[in-house]
Tab-separated table of C-alpha atoms in Angstrom:
chain	number	residue	atom	x	y	z
A	21	GLY	CA	66.264	62.203	74.163
A	22	ALA	CA	67.589	63.105	70.766
A	23	VAL	CA	70.994	61.858	69.701
A	24	VAL	CA	73.876	63.668	68.075
A	25	SER	CA	76.759	61.613	66.750
A	26	GLN	CA	80.265	62.571	65.730
A	27	HIS	CA	82.720	60.811	63.502
A	28	PRO	CA	85.464	60.000	64.023
A	29	SER	CA	85.664	59.753	67.803
A	30	TRP	CA	89.406	60.261	67.631
A	31	VAL	CA	91.952	60.994	64.930
A	32	ILE	CA	95.706	61.337	64.758
A	33	CYS	CA	97.197	63.164	61.813
A	34	LYS	CA	100.461	64.645	60.626
A	35	SER	CA	101.107	68.350	60.714
A	36	GLY	CA	99.994	70.052	57.511
A	37	THR	CA	97.197	67.654	56.666
A	38	SER	CA	93.468	68.371	56.763
A	39	VAL	CA	90.981	66.570	58.951
A	40	LYS	CA	87.212	66.405	58.521
A	41	ILE	CA	84.895	65.858	61.480
A	42	GLU	CA	81.236	65.017	60.954
A	43	CYS	CA	78.340	65.905	63.232
A	44	ARG	CA	74.976	64.250	62.656
A	45	SER	CA	71.595	64.653	64.280
A	46	LEU	CA	70.259	61.118	64.215
A	47	ASP	CA	66.546	61.466	64.825
A	48	PHE	CA	65.778	65.121	64.373
A	49	GLN	CA	66.518	67.935	61.987
A	50	ALA	CA	68.845	70.746	62.907
A	51	THR	CA	68.996	73.942	60.889
A	52	THR	CA	71.581	75.188	63.344
A	53	MET	CA	74.496	73.346	64.872
A	54	PHE	CA	77.352	74.590	67.018
A	55	TRP	CA	81.015	73.672	67.069
A	56	TYR	CA	83.047	73.912	70.257
A	57	ARG	CA	86.685	73.291	71.079
A	58	GLN	CA	87.967	72.211	74.463
A	59	PHE	CA	91.611	72.172	75.509
A	60	PRO	CA	92.724	70.004	78.440
A	61	LYS	CA	91.396	71.164	81.802
A	62	GLN	CA	89.597	74.079	80.189
A	63	SER	CA	85.972	74.810	79.429
A	64	LEU	CA	84.229	74.547	76.086
A	65	MET	CA	84.823	77.476	73.773
A	66	LEU	CA	82.336	78.143	70.999
A	67	MET	CA	84.052	78.269	67.627
A	68	ALA	CA	81.201	78.800	65.197
A	69	THR	CA	77.527	78.470	64.460
A	70	SER	CA	76.736	76.239	61.512
A	71	ASN	CA	73.658	77.239	59.511
A	72	GLU	CA	71.980	74.901	57.040
A	73	GLY	CA	72.037	76.372	53.562
A	74	SER	CA	74.082	79.431	54.446
A	75	LYS	CA	77.500	80.487	55.679
A	76	ALA	CA	78.661	79.677	59.150
A	77	THR	CA	79.052	82.405	61.740
A	78	TYR	CA	82.455	82.369	63.421
A	79	GLU	CA	83.306	83.626	66.872
A	80	GLN	CA	85.896	86.317	67.267
A	81	GLY	CA	89.411	85.017	66.875
A	82	VAL	CA	88.454	81.847	64.992
A	83	GLU	CA	89.910	81.681	61.490
A	84	LYS	CA	87.181	80.821	59.033
A	85	ASP	CA	89.670	79.771	56.360
A	86	LYS	CA	91.310	77.331	58.707
A	87	PHE	CA	88.156	75.839	60.200
A	88	LEU	CA	85.844	75.196	57.274
A	89	ILE	CA	82.248	74.459	58.138
A	90	ASN	CA	79.686	72.983	55.794
A	91	HIS	CA	76.054	72.384	56.734
A	92	ALA	CA	74.738	70.778	53.583
A	93	SER	CA	71.701	69.040	55.015
A	94	LEU	CA	69.368	69.274	57.974
A	95	THR	CA	71.139	66.411	59.727
A	96	LEU	CA	74.806	66.904	58.898
A	97	SER	CA	77.417	69.538	59.615
A	98	THR	CA	81.108	69.057	58.947
A	99	LEU	CA	84.137	70.818	60.379
A	100	THR	CA	87.362	70.603	58.408
A	101	VAL	CA	90.570	71.596	60.124
A	102	THR	CA	92.834	72.623	57.274
A	103	SER	CA	96.612	72.455	57.423
A	104	ALA	CA	96.459	71.181	60.972
A	105	HIS	CA	99.262	71.986	63.393
A	106	PRO	CA	100.035	70.602	66.865
A	107	GLU	CA	98.346	73.602	68.496
A	108	ASP	CA	95.079	72.498	66.851
A	109	SER	CA	95.138	69.334	68.942
A	110	SER	CA	91.998	69.498	71.023
A	111	PHE	CA	88.617	67.963	71.806
A	112	TYR	CA	86.050	69.122	69.238
A	113	ILE	CA	82.396	68.908	70.181
A	114	CYS	CA	79.260	69.724	68.210
A	115	SER	CA	75.748	70.368	69.405
A	116	ALA	CA	72.282	70.929	68.032
A	117	PRO	CA	69.302	72.608	69.719
A	118	SER	CA	66.089	70.733	70.301
A	119	ARG	CA	63.046	71.672	68.265
A	120	GLY	CA	61.645	73.769	71.068
A	121	ASN	CA	65.112	75.079	71.924
A	122	ASN	CA	64.741	74.058	75.541
A	123	GLU	CA	67.963	72.125	75.477
A	124	GLN	CA	70.930	71.347	73.320
A	125	PHE	CA	72.098	67.888	72.434
A	126	PHE	CA	75.817	67.399	72.324
A	127	GLY	CA	77.840	64.926	70.381
A	128	PRO	CA	80.347	62.676	72.149
A	129	GLY	CA	83.267	64.712	70.877
A	130	THR	CA	86.239	64.092	68.585
A	131	ARG	CA	89.756	63.967	69.992
A	132	LEU	CA	92.190	65.416	67.440
A	133	THR	CA	95.914	64.901	67.880
A	134	VAL	CA	98.249	66.551	65.393
A	135	LEU	CA	101.788	65.221	65.387
B	8	ASP	CA	74.049	86.607	78.354
B	9	ALA	CA	74.568	87.184	82.052
B	10	LYS	CA	77.737	85.911	83.697
B	11	THR	CA	77.652	83.135	86.288
B	12	THR	CA	79.920	82.329	89.219
B	13	GLN	CA	80.372	78.808	90.568
B	14	PRO	CA	82.756	77.212	93.049
B	15	THR	CA	85.683	75.521	91.374
B	16	SER	CA	85.136	72.179	93.061
B	17	MET	CA	82.972	70.337	95.549
B	18	ASP	CA	82.946	66.932	97.177
B	19	CYS	CA	79.969	64.816	98.103
B	20	ALA	CA	79.552	61.432	99.732
B	21	GLU	CA	77.833	58.737	97.723
B	22	GLY	CA	74.135	58.524	98.532
B	23	ARG	CA	73.979	62.019	99.959
B	24	ALA	CA	72.455	65.056	98.314
B	25	ALA	CA	74.774	67.245	96.270
B	26	ASN	CA	73.913	70.944	96.303
B	27	LEU	CA	75.699	72.986	93.654
B	28	PRO	CA	75.357	76.771	93.931
B	29	CYS	CA	75.481	79.341	91.153
B	30	ASN	CA	75.431	83.127	91.312
B	31	HIS	CA	73.969	85.090	88.411
B	32	SER	CA	73.354	88.515	89.884
B	33	THR	CA	73.128	90.270	86.500
B	34	ILE	CA	70.448	87.997	85.092
B	35	SER	CA	67.753	89.819	83.158
B	36	GLY	CA	64.041	89.169	83.164
B	37	ASN	CA	63.882	87.030	80.037
B	38	GLU	CA	66.922	84.890	80.753
B	39	TYR	CA	66.693	81.286	81.852
B	40	VAL	CA	69.068	79.344	84.090
B	41	TYR	CA	70.391	76.172	82.490
B	42	TRP	CA	72.471	73.383	83.981
B	43	TYR	CA	74.611	70.998	81.985
B	44	ARG	CA	77.224	68.536	83.085
B	45	GLN	CA	80.242	67.004	81.402
B	46	ILE	CA	81.646	63.682	82.419
B	47	HIS	CA	85.330	63.357	81.626
B	48	SER	CA	86.084	63.068	77.883
B	49	GLN	CA	82.417	63.147	76.903
B	50	GLY	CA	80.109	65.772	75.433
B	51	PRO	CA	78.013	67.841	77.840
B	52	GLN	CA	74.614	66.584	78.932
B	53	TYR	CA	71.547	68.697	79.594
B	54	ILE	CA	70.232	68.452	83.156
B	55	ILE	CA	67.520	71.011	83.776
B	56	HIS	CA	66.515	74.617	83.232
B	57	GLY	CA	64.165	77.162	84.771
B	58	LEU	CA	63.025	80.773	84.661
B	59	LYS	CA	61.788	81.645	88.138
B	60	ASN	CA	59.911	78.677	89.523
B	61	ASN	CA	61.634	75.699	91.070
B	62	GLU	CA	61.906	72.782	88.704
B	63	THR	CA	62.336	69.046	89.171
B	64	ASN	CA	62.928	66.204	86.752
B	65	GLU	CA	64.251	62.674	86.945
B	66	MET	CA	67.824	63.884	87.218
B	67	ALA	CA	67.757	66.837	89.562
B	68	SER	CA	65.964	69.765	91.165
B	69	LEU	CA	66.618	73.415	90.450
B	70	ILE	CA	65.959	75.983	93.150
B	71	ILE	CA	65.970	79.608	92.016
B	72	THR	CA	65.902	82.398	94.581
B	73	GLU	CA	63.030	84.841	94.500
B	74	ASP	CA	65.247	87.664	93.219
B	75	ARG	CA	66.667	85.226	90.624
B	76	LYS	CA	70.216	86.274	91.432
B	77	SER	CA	71.280	82.788	92.405
B	78	SER	CA	70.253	79.174	92.072
B	79	THR	CA	71.104	75.730	93.392
B	80	LEU	CA	71.183	72.454	91.519
B	81	ILE	CA	70.327	69.521	93.741
B	82	LEU	CA	71.208	65.922	92.979
B	83	PRO	CA	69.123	64.157	95.645
B	84	HIS	CA	71.142	60.940	95.930
B	85	ALA	CA	74.536	61.339	94.349
B	86	THR	CA	76.233	58.301	92.833
B	87	LEU	CA	79.796	57.781	91.677
B	88	ARG	CA	78.581	58.260	88.110
B	89	ASP	CA	77.551	61.809	88.956
B	90	THR	CA	81.192	62.831	89.192
B	91	ALA	CA	81.480	65.486	86.493
B	92	VAL	CA	81.934	69.182	85.801
B	93	TYR	CA	78.611	70.988	86.263
B	94	TYR	CA	77.974	74.138	84.283
B	95	CYS	CA	75.453	76.808	85.223
B	96	ILE	CA	74.549	78.906	82.172
B	97	VAL	CA	72.228	81.868	81.817
B	98	ARG	CA	70.649	82.348	78.430
B	99	GLY	CA	67.737	84.047	76.756
B	100	HIS	CA	65.237	82.257	74.562
B	101	LEU	CA	65.780	84.133	71.340
B	102	ARG	CA	66.140	82.799	67.818
B	103	GLY	CA	69.229	82.298	65.715
B	104	SER	CA	72.654	82.683	67.236
B	105	ASN	CA	71.160	83.251	70.629
B	106	TYR	CA	70.557	79.533	70.808
B	107	LYS	CA	74.251	79.256	71.597
B	108	LEU	CA	75.550	78.467	75.064
B	109	THR	CA	78.474	80.198	76.736
B	110	PHE	CA	80.271	77.875	79.117
B	111	GLY	CA	82.128	79.121	82.187
B	112	LYS	CA	84.568	77.029	84.171
B	113	GLY	CA	81.883	75.105	86.050
B	114	THR	CA	82.121	73.129	89.269
B	115	LEU	CA	83.946	69.830	89.419
B	116	LEU	CA	81.781	67.627	91.615
B	117	THR	CA	83.549	64.582	92.974
B	118	VAL	CA	81.339	61.932	94.525
B	119	ASN	CA	83.287	59.823	96.968
B	120	PRO	CA	82.458	56.257	98.022
């Protein structure tokens, strides 16, 4: 099946700094990608829909100025957590739908720890 | 998208069939039933999906009741590596933001040796 990669796989940063997470579709093009956040022992919560060439669509309660999303090409979406705080520590996962939209391919996730 | 209800956890012996139920009584006619699983600290993995007919692939079988209000995911010969949280998701096949998946709490399946 198709592969979605994320980089980095884990990151530790100081409070107040910004962190960029990359999501790449390795062998297919994705005009749409999704960003999820997962806190320990909880389910995945959709944060936003990343659209190639246009603005991202954020879910209710997600601050668009804090979680900046850029989808500059058909294979790359980036999520930047700006001015990170300890409460932003979480597992961030991206996904991209298959061409026929029968399934979604998920990245391996990025573990963010803010000290 | 319709809401789903799954048991919080289930246990299964290695080598035996694992049957994971899901209720989706408010499913509408154009909505599909999807199953994904998430092994600890990894991204979710697609398993199978169906509309009204039973489906089978190399990973699992999906049995959907005739009224479509519930379904069962069957792992025919569970292995220790099948220990994961299994998510049953109901979703339409529309364009744009409707590609997105809404995850519930899922069922933690523990396969025991």
